[in-house]
PDB file of C-alpha atoms in Angstrom:
ATOM      1  CA  UNK A   1      42.899 -87.481  51.220  1.00 47.00           C
ATOM      2  CA  UNK A   2      40.175 -90.150  51.051  1.00 67.00           C
ATOM      3  CA  UNK A   3      42.273 -92.748  49.309  1.00 76.00           C
ATOM      4  CA  UNK A   4      45.972 -93.490  48.993  1.00 82.00           C
ATOM      5  CA  UNK A   5      48.087 -92.323  46.091  1.00 81.00           C
ATOM      6  CA  UNK A   6      48.535 -94.875  43.325  1.00 85.00           C
ATOM      7  CA  UNK A   7      45.409 -96.651  44.509  1.00 86.00           C
ATOM      8  CA  UNK A   8      45.542 -99.427  41.934  1.00 87.00           C
ATOM      9  CA  UNK A   9      49.184-100.212  42.695  1.00 88.00           C
ATOM     10  CA  UNK A  10      48.355-100.214  46.403  1.00 91.00           C
ATOM     11  CA  UNK A  11      45.503-102.662  45.786  1.00 91.00           C
ATOM     12  CA  UNK A  12      47.867-104.935  43.865  1.00 91.00           C
ATOM     13  CA  UNK A  13      50.315-104.928  46.787  1.00 93.00           C
ATOM     14  CA  UNK A  14      47.608-105.635  49.368  1.00 93.00           C
ATOM     15  CA  UNK A  15      46.205-108.507  47.303  1.00 91.00           C
ATOM     16  CA  UNK A  16      49.657-110.079  46.948  1.00 90.00           C
ATOM     17  CA  UNK A  17      50.976-109.495  50.475  1.00 91.00           C
ATOM     18  CA  UNK A  18      47.997-109.634  52.841  1.00 91.00           C
ATOM     19  CA  UNK A  19      44.946-111.747  53.606  1.00 91.00           C
ATOM     20  CA  UNK A  20      42.565-108.815  53.663  1.00 92.00           C
ATOM     21  CA  UNK A  21      39.190-109.305  52.046  1.00 92.00           C
ATOM     22  CA  UNK A  22      38.361-107.799  48.685  1.00 92.00           C
ATOM     23  CA  UNK A  23      35.834-105.529  50.402  1.00 92.00           C
ATOM     24  CA  UNK A  24      38.446-104.150  52.812  1.00 92.00           C
ATOM     25  CA  UNK A  25      40.928-103.466  50.025  1.00 91.00           C
ATOM     26  CA  UNK A  26      38.248-101.898  47.825  1.00 90.00           C
ATOM     27  CA  UNK A  27      37.078 -99.555  50.608  1.00 91.00           C
ATOM     28  CA  UNK A  28      40.622 -98.514  51.433  1.00 90.00           C
ATOM     29  CA  UNK A  29      41.673 -97.885  47.823  1.00 90.00           C
ATOM     30  CA  UNK A  30      38.412 -96.331  46.660  1.00 88.00           C
ATOM     31  CA  UNK A  31      37.680 -99.093  44.172  1.00 88.00           C
ATOM     32  CA  UNK A  32      34.898-101.585  43.516  1.00 89.00           C
ATOM     33  CA  UNK A  33      35.020-104.995  45.122  1.00 89.00           C
ATOM     34  CA  UNK A  34      34.732-106.739  41.756  1.00 90.00           C
ATOM     35  CA  UNK A  35      37.669-104.720  40.464  1.00 89.00           C
ATOM     36  CA  UNK A  36      39.800-105.962  43.349  1.00 89.00           C
ATOM     37  CA  UNK A  37      38.641-109.481  42.615  1.00 89.00           C
ATOM     38  CA  UNK A  38      39.706-108.968  39.004  1.00 89.00           C
ATOM     39  CA  UNK A  39      43.168-107.953  40.247  1.00 89.00           C
ATOM     40  CA  UNK A  40      43.377-111.183  42.224  1.00 88.00           C
ATOM     41  CA  UNK A  41      42.305-113.207  39.172  1.00 87.00           C
ATOM     42  CA  UNK A  42      44.797-111.428  36.927  1.00 83.00           C
ATOM     43  CA  UNK A  43      42.134-109.883  34.693  1.00 83.00           C
ATOM     44  CA  UNK A  44      42.624-106.312  35.947  1.00 80.00           C
ATOM     45  CA  UNK A  45      45.787-104.235  36.379  1.00 76.00           C
ATOM     46  CA  UNK A  46      47.938-106.674  34.453  1.00 76.00           C
ATOM     47  CA  UNK A  47      51.514-105.458  34.556  1.00 78.00           C
ATOM     48  CA  UNK A  48      50.879-102.919  37.323  1.00 83.00           C
ATOM     49  CA  UNK A  49      53.640-102.968  39.904  1.00 85.00           C
ATOM     50  CA  UNK A  50      52.576-103.193  43.532  1.00 88.00           C
ATOM     51  CA  UNK A  51      52.921-100.014  45.598  1.00 89.00           C
ATOM     52  CA  UNK A  52      53.809-100.635  49.252  1.00 90.00           C
ATOM     53  CA  UNK A  53      51.584 -98.385  51.416  1.00 90.00           C
ATOM     54  CA  UNK A  54      53.614 -99.132  54.555  1.00 89.00           C
ATOM     55  CA  UNK A  55      56.948 -98.098  53.082  1.00 88.00           C
ATOM     56  CA  UNK A  56      55.346 -94.981  51.594  1.00 84.00           C
ATOM     57  CA  UNK A  57      53.876 -93.867  54.912  1.00 84.00           C
ATOM     58  CA  UNK A  58      50.241 -94.387  53.961  1.00 86.00           C
ATOM     59  CA  UNK A  59      49.278 -97.324  56.166  1.00 88.00           C
ATOM     60  CA  UNK A  60      50.399 -98.627  59.559  1.00 88.00           C
ATOM     61  CA  UNK A  61      51.193-102.339  59.899  1.00 90.00           C
ATOM     62  CA  UNK A  62      48.851-102.409  62.892  1.00 91.00           C
ATOM     63  CA  UNK A  63      45.956-101.564  60.599  1.00 90.00           C
ATOM     64  CA  UNK A  64      46.705-104.551  58.403  1.00 90.00           C
ATOM     65  CA  UNK A  65      46.867-106.853  61.426  1.00 91.00           C
ATOM     66  CA  UNK A  66      43.530-105.616  62.698  1.00 91.00           C
ATOM     67  CA  UNK A  67      41.970-106.013  59.269  1.00 91.00           C
ATOM     68  CA  UNK A  68      43.241-109.568  58.871  1.00 91.00           C
ATOM     69  CA  UNK A  69      41.746-110.543  62.257  1.00 91.00           C
ATOM     70  CA  UNK A  70      38.389-108.818  61.687  1.00 92.00           C
ATOM     71  CA  UNK A  71      36.929-108.968  58.160  1.00 89.00           C
ATOM     72  CA  UNK A  72      34.525-106.129  59.043  1.00 91.00           C
ATOM     73  CA  UNK A  73      37.310-103.769  60.100  1.00 91.00           C
ATOM     74  CA  UNK A  74      37.890-100.775  57.818  1.00 90.00           C
ATOM     75  CA  UNK A  75      41.454 -99.705  57.221  1.00 90.00           C
ATOM     76  CA  UNK A  76      42.275 -96.111  58.060  1.00 89.00           C
ATOM     77  CA  UNK A  77      44.672 -94.091  55.978  1.00 86.00           C
ATOM     78  CA  UNK A  78      47.657 -92.797  57.902  1.00 82.00           C
ATOM     79  CA  UNK A  79      47.561 -89.054  58.526  1.00 73.00           C
ATOM     80  CA  UNK A  80      50.004 -87.172  56.330  1.00 65.00           C
ATOM     81  CA  UNK A  81      50.387 -83.448  57.131  1.00 62.00           C
ATOM     82  CA  UNK A  82      51.856 -82.803  53.682  1.00 56.00           C
ATOM     83  CA  UNK A  83      48.585 -83.896  52.059  1.00 53.00           C
ATOM     84  CA  UNK A  84      46.422 -81.362  53.912  1.00 55.00           C
ATOM     85  CA  UNK A  85      44.644 -79.089  51.431  1.00 53.00           C
ATOM     86  CA  UNK A  86      45.795 -81.090  48.411  1.00 49.00           C
ATOM     87  CA  UNK A  87      42.219 -81.757  47.284  1.00 50.00           C
ATOM     88  CA  UNK A  88      41.491 -78.013  47.257  1.00 51.00           C
ATOM     89  CA  UNK A  89      44.309 -77.253  44.895  1.00 50.00           C
ATOM     90  CA  UNK A  90      43.534 -74.276  42.717  1.00 52.00           C
ATOM     91  CA  UNK A  91      44.227 -74.005  39.040  1.00 53.00           C
ATOM     92  CA  UNK A  92      42.662 -74.763  35.666  1.00 57.00           C
ATOM     93  CA  UNK A  93      40.849 -78.032  35.276  1.00 62.00           C
ATOM     94  CA  UNK A  94      42.795 -80.751  33.507  1.00 65.00           C
ATOM     95  CA  UNK A  95      41.182 -81.686  30.226  1.00 63.00           C
ATOM     96  CA  UNK A  96      42.047 -84.975  28.482  1.00 66.00           C
ATOM     97  CA  UNK A  97      43.676 -84.724  25.084  1.00 68.00           C
ATOM     98  CA  UNK A  98      40.695 -86.378  23.416  1.00 66.00           C
ATOM     99  CA  UNK A  99      38.366 -83.610  24.620  1.00 73.00           C
ATOM    100  CA  UNK A 100      40.542 -80.543  24.213  1.00 78.00           C
ATOM    101  CA  UNK A 101      39.330 -79.986  20.674  1.00 84.00           C
ATOM    102  CA  UNK A 102      35.794 -79.624  22.064  1.00 88.00           C
ATOM    103  CA  UNK A 103      36.647 -76.759  24.390  1.00 90.00           C
ATOM    104  CA  UNK A 104      36.014 -73.936  21.843  1.00 93.00           C
ATOM    105  CA  UNK A 105      32.498 -75.268  21.222  1.00 92.00           C
ATOM    106  CA  UNK A 106      31.837 -75.371  24.968  1.00 92.00           C
ATOM    107  CA  UNK A 107      33.209 -71.854  25.434  1.00 94.00           C
ATOM    108  CA  UNK A 108      30.982 -70.527  22.650  1.00 93.00           C
ATOM    109  CA  UNK A 109      27.956 -72.189  24.278  1.00 94.00           C
ATOM    110  CA  UNK A 110      28.742 -70.636  27.671  1.00 93.00           C
ATOM    111  CA  UNK A 111      29.353 -67.202  26.144  1.00 92.00           C
ATOM    112  CA  UNK A 112      26.086 -67.380  24.205  1.00 91.00           C
ATOM    113  CA  UNK A 113      23.707 -68.847  26.775  1.00 91.00           C
ATOM    114  CA  UNK A 114      25.335 -67.616  29.991  1.00 91.00           C
ATOM    115  CA  UNK A 115      26.781 -64.164  29.318  1.00 89.00           C
ATOM    116  CA  UNK A 116      26.714 -63.437  33.046  1.00 88.00           C
ATOM    117  CA  UNK A 117      29.594 -65.861  33.646  1.00 92.00           C
ATOM    118  CA  UNK A 118      32.997 -64.276  34.116  1.00 91.00           C
ATOM    119  CA  UNK A 119      36.020 -65.432  32.149  1.00 92.00           C
ATOM    120  CA  UNK A 120      37.516 -66.933  35.309  1.00 90.00           C
ATOM    121  CA  UNK A 121      34.402 -69.064  35.841  1.00 92.00           C
ATOM    122  CA  UNK A 122      34.418 -70.312  32.246  1.00 92.00           C
ATOM    123  CA  UNK A 123      38.125 -71.095  32.505  1.00 90.00           C
ATOM    124  CA  UNK A 124      37.499 -73.135  35.632  1.00 89.00           C
ATOM    125  CA  UNK A 125      34.545 -75.031  34.148  1.00 90.00           C
ATOM    126  CA  UNK A 126      36.128 -75.929  30.818  1.00 89.00           C
ATOM    127  CA  UNK A 127      39.824 -75.853  31.696  1.00 86.00           C
ATOM    128  CA  UNK A 128      40.962 -73.185  29.257  1.00 88.00           C
ATOM    129  CA  UNK A 129      42.710 -69.817  29.291  1.00 89.00           C
ATOM    130  CA  UNK A 130      41.322 -66.288  29.330  1.00 90.00           C
ATOM    131  CA  UNK A 131      42.871 -65.279  25.961  1.00 91.00           C
ATOM    132  CA  UNK A 132      41.002 -68.122  24.274  1.00 92.00           C
ATOM    133  CA  UNK A 133      37.735 -67.055  25.895  1.00 93.00           C
ATOM    134  CA  UNK A 134      38.317 -63.450  24.866  1.00 92.00           C
ATOM    135  CA  UNK A 135      39.035 -64.464  21.279  1.00 93.00           C
ATOM    136  CA  UNK A 136      35.763 -66.393  21.086  1.00 93.00           C
ATOM    137  CA  UNK A 137      33.839 -63.532  22.701  1.00 92.00           C
ATOM    138  CA  UNK A 138      35.187 -61.080  20.136  1.00 92.00           C
ATOM    139  CA  UNK A 139      34.864 -63.671  17.340  1.00 91.00           C
ATOM    140  CA  UNK A 140      38.533 -63.330  16.476  1.00 92.00           C
ATOM    141  CA  UNK A 141      39.324 -67.001  17.031  1.00 91.00           C
ATOM    142  CA  UNK A 142      41.134 -68.561  14.074  1.00 91.00           C
ATOM    143  CA  UNK A 143      38.435 -71.235  13.665  1.00 90.00           C
ATOM    144  CA  UNK A 144      35.375 -69.237  14.705  1.00 90.00           C
ATOM    145  CA  UNK A 145      33.545 -69.893  11.416  1.00 91.00           C
ATOM    146  CA  UNK A 146      33.543 -73.657  12.078  1.00 91.00           C
ATOM    147  CA  UNK A 147      32.717 -73.636  15.800  1.00 91.00           C
ATOM    148  CA  UNK A 148      29.218 -74.724  16.809  1.00 91.00           C
ATOM    149  CA  UNK A 149      28.035 -74.077  20.412  1.00 92.00           C
ATOM    150  CA  UNK A 150      27.721 -77.319  22.385  1.00 91.00           C
ATOM    151  CA  UNK A 151      26.815 -77.764  26.035  1.00 90.00           C
ATOM    152  CA  UNK A 152      29.981 -78.538  28.074  1.00 90.00           C
ATOM    153  CA  UNK A 153      27.953 -80.986  30.164  1.00 87.00           C
ATOM    154  CA  UNK A 154      27.077 -82.968  27.041  1.00 85.00           C
ATOM    155  CA  UNK A 155      30.751 -82.938  26.063  1.00 85.00           C
ATOM    156  CA  UNK A 156      31.781 -84.238  29.484  1.00 84.00           C
ATOM    157  CA  UNK A 157      33.936 -81.204  30.280  1.00 87.00           C
ATOM    158  CA  UNK A 158      32.062 -80.412  33.494  1.00 86.00           C
ATOM    159  CA  UNK A 159      29.168 -81.634  35.607  1.00 86.00           C
ATOM    160  CA  UNK A 160      25.698 -80.123  35.562  1.00 87.00           C
ATOM    161  CA  UNK A 161      25.945 -79.331  39.272  1.00 87.00           C
ATOM    162  CA  UNK A 162      29.159 -77.365  38.682  1.00 88.00           C
ATOM    163  CA  UNK A 163      27.578 -75.398  35.844  1.00 89.00           C
ATOM    164  CA  UNK A 164      24.463 -74.625  37.893  1.00 89.00           C
ATOM    165  CA  UNK A 165      26.576 -73.506  40.850  1.00 89.00           C
ATOM    166  CA  UNK A 166      28.609 -71.160  38.655  1.00 90.00           C
ATOM    167  CA  UNK A 167      25.482 -69.677  37.050  1.00 89.00           C
ATOM    168  CA  UNK A 168      23.809 -69.104  40.412  1.00 90.00           C
ATOM    169  CA  UNK A 169      26.959 -67.517  41.798  1.00 90.00           C
ATOM    170  CA  UNK A 170      27.189 -65.161  38.834  1.00 87.00           C
ATOM    171  CA  UNK A 171      23.495 -64.279  39.155  1.00 85.00           C
ATOM    172  CA  UNK A 172      23.877 -63.518  42.862  1.00 86.00           C
ATOM    173  CA  UNK A 173      26.910 -61.355  42.163  1.00 84.00           C
ATOM    174  CA  UNK A 174      25.069 -59.421  39.482  1.00 79.00           C
ATOM    175  CA  UNK A 175      22.073 -58.919  41.775  1.00 79.00           C
ATOM    176  CA  UNK A 176      24.326 -57.720  44.583  1.00 80.00           C
ATOM    177  CA  UNK A 177      25.868 -55.161  42.240  1.00 76.00           C
ATOM    178  CA  UNK A 178      22.418 -53.823  41.442  1.00 67.00           C
ATOM    179  CA  UNK A 179      22.228 -55.132  37.901  1.00 56.00           C
ATOM    180  CA  UNK A 180      19.129 -56.885  36.625  1.00 54.00           C
ATOM    181  CA  UNK A 181      19.064 -59.462  33.885  1.00 55.00           C
ATOM    182  CA  UNK A 182      17.333 -58.473  30.702  1.00 56.00           C
ATOM    183  CA  UNK A 183      14.619 -60.603  29.106  1.00 53.00           C
ATOM    184  CA  UNK A 184      17.039 -61.872  26.484  1.00 56.00           C
ATOM    185  CA  UNK A 185      19.565 -62.934  29.116  1.00 55.00           C
ATOM    186  CA  UNK A 186      16.850 -64.624  31.148  1.00 55.00           C
ATOM    187  CA  UNK A 187      15.670 -66.590  28.121  1.00 52.00           C
ATOM    188  CA  UNK A 188      19.211 -67.823  27.567  1.00 53.00           C
ATOM    189  CA  UNK A 189      19.202 -69.683  30.888  1.00 55.00           C
ATOM    190  CA  UNK A 190      18.199 -72.964  29.292  1.00 53.00           C
ATOM    191  CA  UNK A 191      18.719 -76.481  30.485  1.00 52.00           C
ATOM    192  CA  UNK A 192      21.009 -79.066  28.968  1.00 54.00           C
ATOM    193  CA  UNK A 193      18.132 -80.930  27.328  1.00 56.00           C
ATOM    194  CA  UNK A 194      16.782 -77.779  25.708  1.00 57.00           C
ATOM    195  CA  UNK A 195      20.160 -76.712  24.399  1.00 54.00           C
ATOM    196  CA  UNK A 196      20.755 -80.126  22.803  1.00 57.00           C
ATOM    197  CA  UNK A 197      17.416 -79.891  20.956  1.00 61.00           C
ATOM    198  CA  UNK A 198      18.217 -76.471  19.496  1.00 59.00           C
ATOM    199  CA  UNK A 199      18.990 -76.231  15.793  1.00 60.00           C
ATOM    200  CA  UNK A 200      22.404 -74.866  14.829  1.00 57.00           C
ATOM    201  CA  UNK A 201      22.621 -71.226  13.925  1.00 54.00           C
ATOM    202  CA  UNK A 202      22.474 -70.410  10.176  1.00 56.00           C
ATOM    203  CA  UNK A 203      25.799 -69.244   8.839  1.00 57.00           C
ATOM    204  CA  UNK A 204      26.621 -67.063   5.865  1.00 52.00           C
ATOM    205  CA  UNK A 205      29.025 -68.457   3.274  1.00 55.00           C
ATOM    206  CA  UNK A 206      32.551 -67.227   3.714  1.00 52.00           C
ATOM    207  CA  UNK A 207      32.493 -65.740   0.204  1.00 52.00           C
ATOM    208  CA  UNK A 208      29.876 -63.165   1.254  1.00 53.00           C
ATOM    209  CA  UNK A 209      30.968 -62.654   4.852  1.00 50.00           C
ATOM    210  CA  UNK A 210      30.726 -59.035   5.844  1.00 52.00           C
ATOM    211  CA  UNK A 211      27.616 -58.422   3.715  1.00 51.00           C
ATOM    212  CA  UNK A 212      25.180 -59.144   6.536  1.00 49.00           C
ATOM    213  CA  UNK A 213      23.410 -55.821   6.072  1.00 51.00           C
ATOM    214  CA  UNK A 214      22.381 -56.639   2.519  1.00 51.00           C
ATOM    215  CA  UNK A 215      19.267 -58.622   1.841  1.00 53.00           C
ATOM    216  CA  UNK A 216      19.419 -61.580  -0.498  1.00 50.00           C
ATOM    217  CA  UNK A 217      15.666 -62.174  -0.557  1.00 51.00           C
ATOM    218  CA  UNK A 218      13.207 -60.859  -3.113  1.00 54.00           C
ATOM    219  CA  UNK A 219      10.573 -58.440  -1.938  1.00 50.00           C
ATOM    220  CA  UNK A 220       7.345 -59.084  -3.855  1.00 52.00           C
ATOM    221  CA  UNK A 221       5.711 -55.911  -2.591  1.00 51.00           C
ATOM    222  CA  UNK A 222       8.356 -53.736  -4.153  1.00 50.00           C
ATOM    223  CA  UNK A 223       8.081 -55.599  -7.452  1.00 51.00           C
ATOM    224  CA  UNK A 224       4.334 -55.112  -7.537  1.00 51.00           C
ATOM    225  CA  UNK A 225       4.681 -51.364  -7.043  1.00 50.00           C
ATOM    226  CA  UNK A 226       6.893 -51.003 -10.076  1.00 52.00           C
ATOM    227  CA  UNK A 227       5.063 -50.371 -13.424  1.00 58.00           C
ATOM    228  CA  UNK A 228       6.474 -52.677 -16.004  1.00 58.00           C
ATOM    229  CA  UNK A 229       6.211 -51.472 -19.646  1.00 59.00           C
ATOM    230  CA  UNK A 230       3.803 -53.231 -21.943  1.00 60.00           C
ATOM    231  CA  UNK A 231       5.170 -55.291 -24.830  1.00 56.00           C
ATOM    232  CA  UNK A 232       3.148 -53.298 -27.380  1.00 61.00           C
ATOM    233  CA  UNK A 233       4.785 -50.088 -26.290  1.00 60.00           C
ATOM    234  CA  UNK A 234       8.049 -51.254 -27.814  1.00 56.00           C
ATOM    235  CA  UNK A 235       6.437 -51.465 -31.296  1.00 59.00           C
ATOM    236  CA  UNK A 236       4.056 -48.496 -31.271  1.00 60.00           C
ATOM    237  CA  UNK A 237       6.724 -45.867 -31.532  1.00 55.00           C
ATOM    238  CA  UNK A 238       5.627 -42.259 -32.046  1.00 57.00           C
ATOM    239  CA  UNK A 239       6.016 -41.080 -35.662  1.00 55.00           C
ATOM    240  CA  UNK A 240       8.127 -38.109 -36.720  1.00 51.00           C
ATOM    241  CA  UNK A 241       6.965 -35.001 -38.626  1.00 52.00           C
ATOM    242  CA  UNK A 242       8.767 -36.053 -41.833  1.00 51.00           C
ATOM    243  CA  UNK A 243       6.790 -39.281 -41.967  1.00 51.00           C
ATOM    244  CA  UNK A 244       3.545 -37.371 -41.618  1.00 51.00           C
ATOM    245  CA  UNK A 245       4.512 -35.033 -44.477  1.00 52.00           C
ATOM    246  CA  UNK A 246       5.350 -37.947 -46.736  1.00 51.00           C
ATOM    247  CA  UNK A 247       2.030 -39.608 -46.080  1.00 49.00           C
ATOM    248  CA  UNK A 248       0.247 -36.330 -46.803  1.00 48.00           C
ATOM    249  CA  UNK A 249       2.095 -35.770 -50.085  1.00 50.00           C
ATOM    250  CA  UNK A 250       1.322 -39.246 -51.270  1.00 50.00           C
ATOM    251  CA  UNK A 251      -2.323 -38.653 -50.591  1.00 49.00           C
ATOM    252  CA  UNK A 252      -2.420 -35.487 -52.688  1.00 49.00           C
ATOM    253  CA  UNK A 253      -0.699 -37.198 -55.592  1.00 47.00           C
ATOM    254  CA  UNK A 254      -3.404 -39.772 -55.765  1.00 44.00           C
TER     255      UNK A 254
END
């Protein structure tokens, strides 16, 4: 590990119990020098209990002595065999509670613009589960009618470098399997800036959902082809034979 566990508590303990410089403590704890200075002034980490790195087998006392004698000396974290491979821990990405409601929008964006990504890659990028991804793919998600696709990078769910690496890996895998991307799939490989400038997709009202095959627009060409009856035709009705006989009889009488 590059920094000790409970780094802020360790910095509090080093500030209170040693004469190390702020720069030495900041480098050891993975913090900024001004943040360590704020701890010393009481403006930062108020109420945080100090965490002894010596008692917790993270730092040798000899390192502290060397650092106190030489301000340019950099403290070295004590080797802990139990921490080997901890940074490469596998599993879904942790997503803060404030951003979990944005995951469906990010999944829909990835499914739409990067269909070459596997469900496992999307789950790793966004920190979700495969059933949720499958539900959004099949549009069976309970809130699918209200979900708008949003770039996960813009939402802060992953970094652009991670997304690019996943896309390139999926493209290489598809090329190795002998599959070529279609023109539509190639056009969907857009950047973050382009995806943010895109207009949202038009949606049908829920009252007429399922009637996508019907057209709601008026076709002028079809209307022009139809022969509309003239208004005079409603009044110039053809006369019957009885009427003709009556008119003829009246003429003879005169």
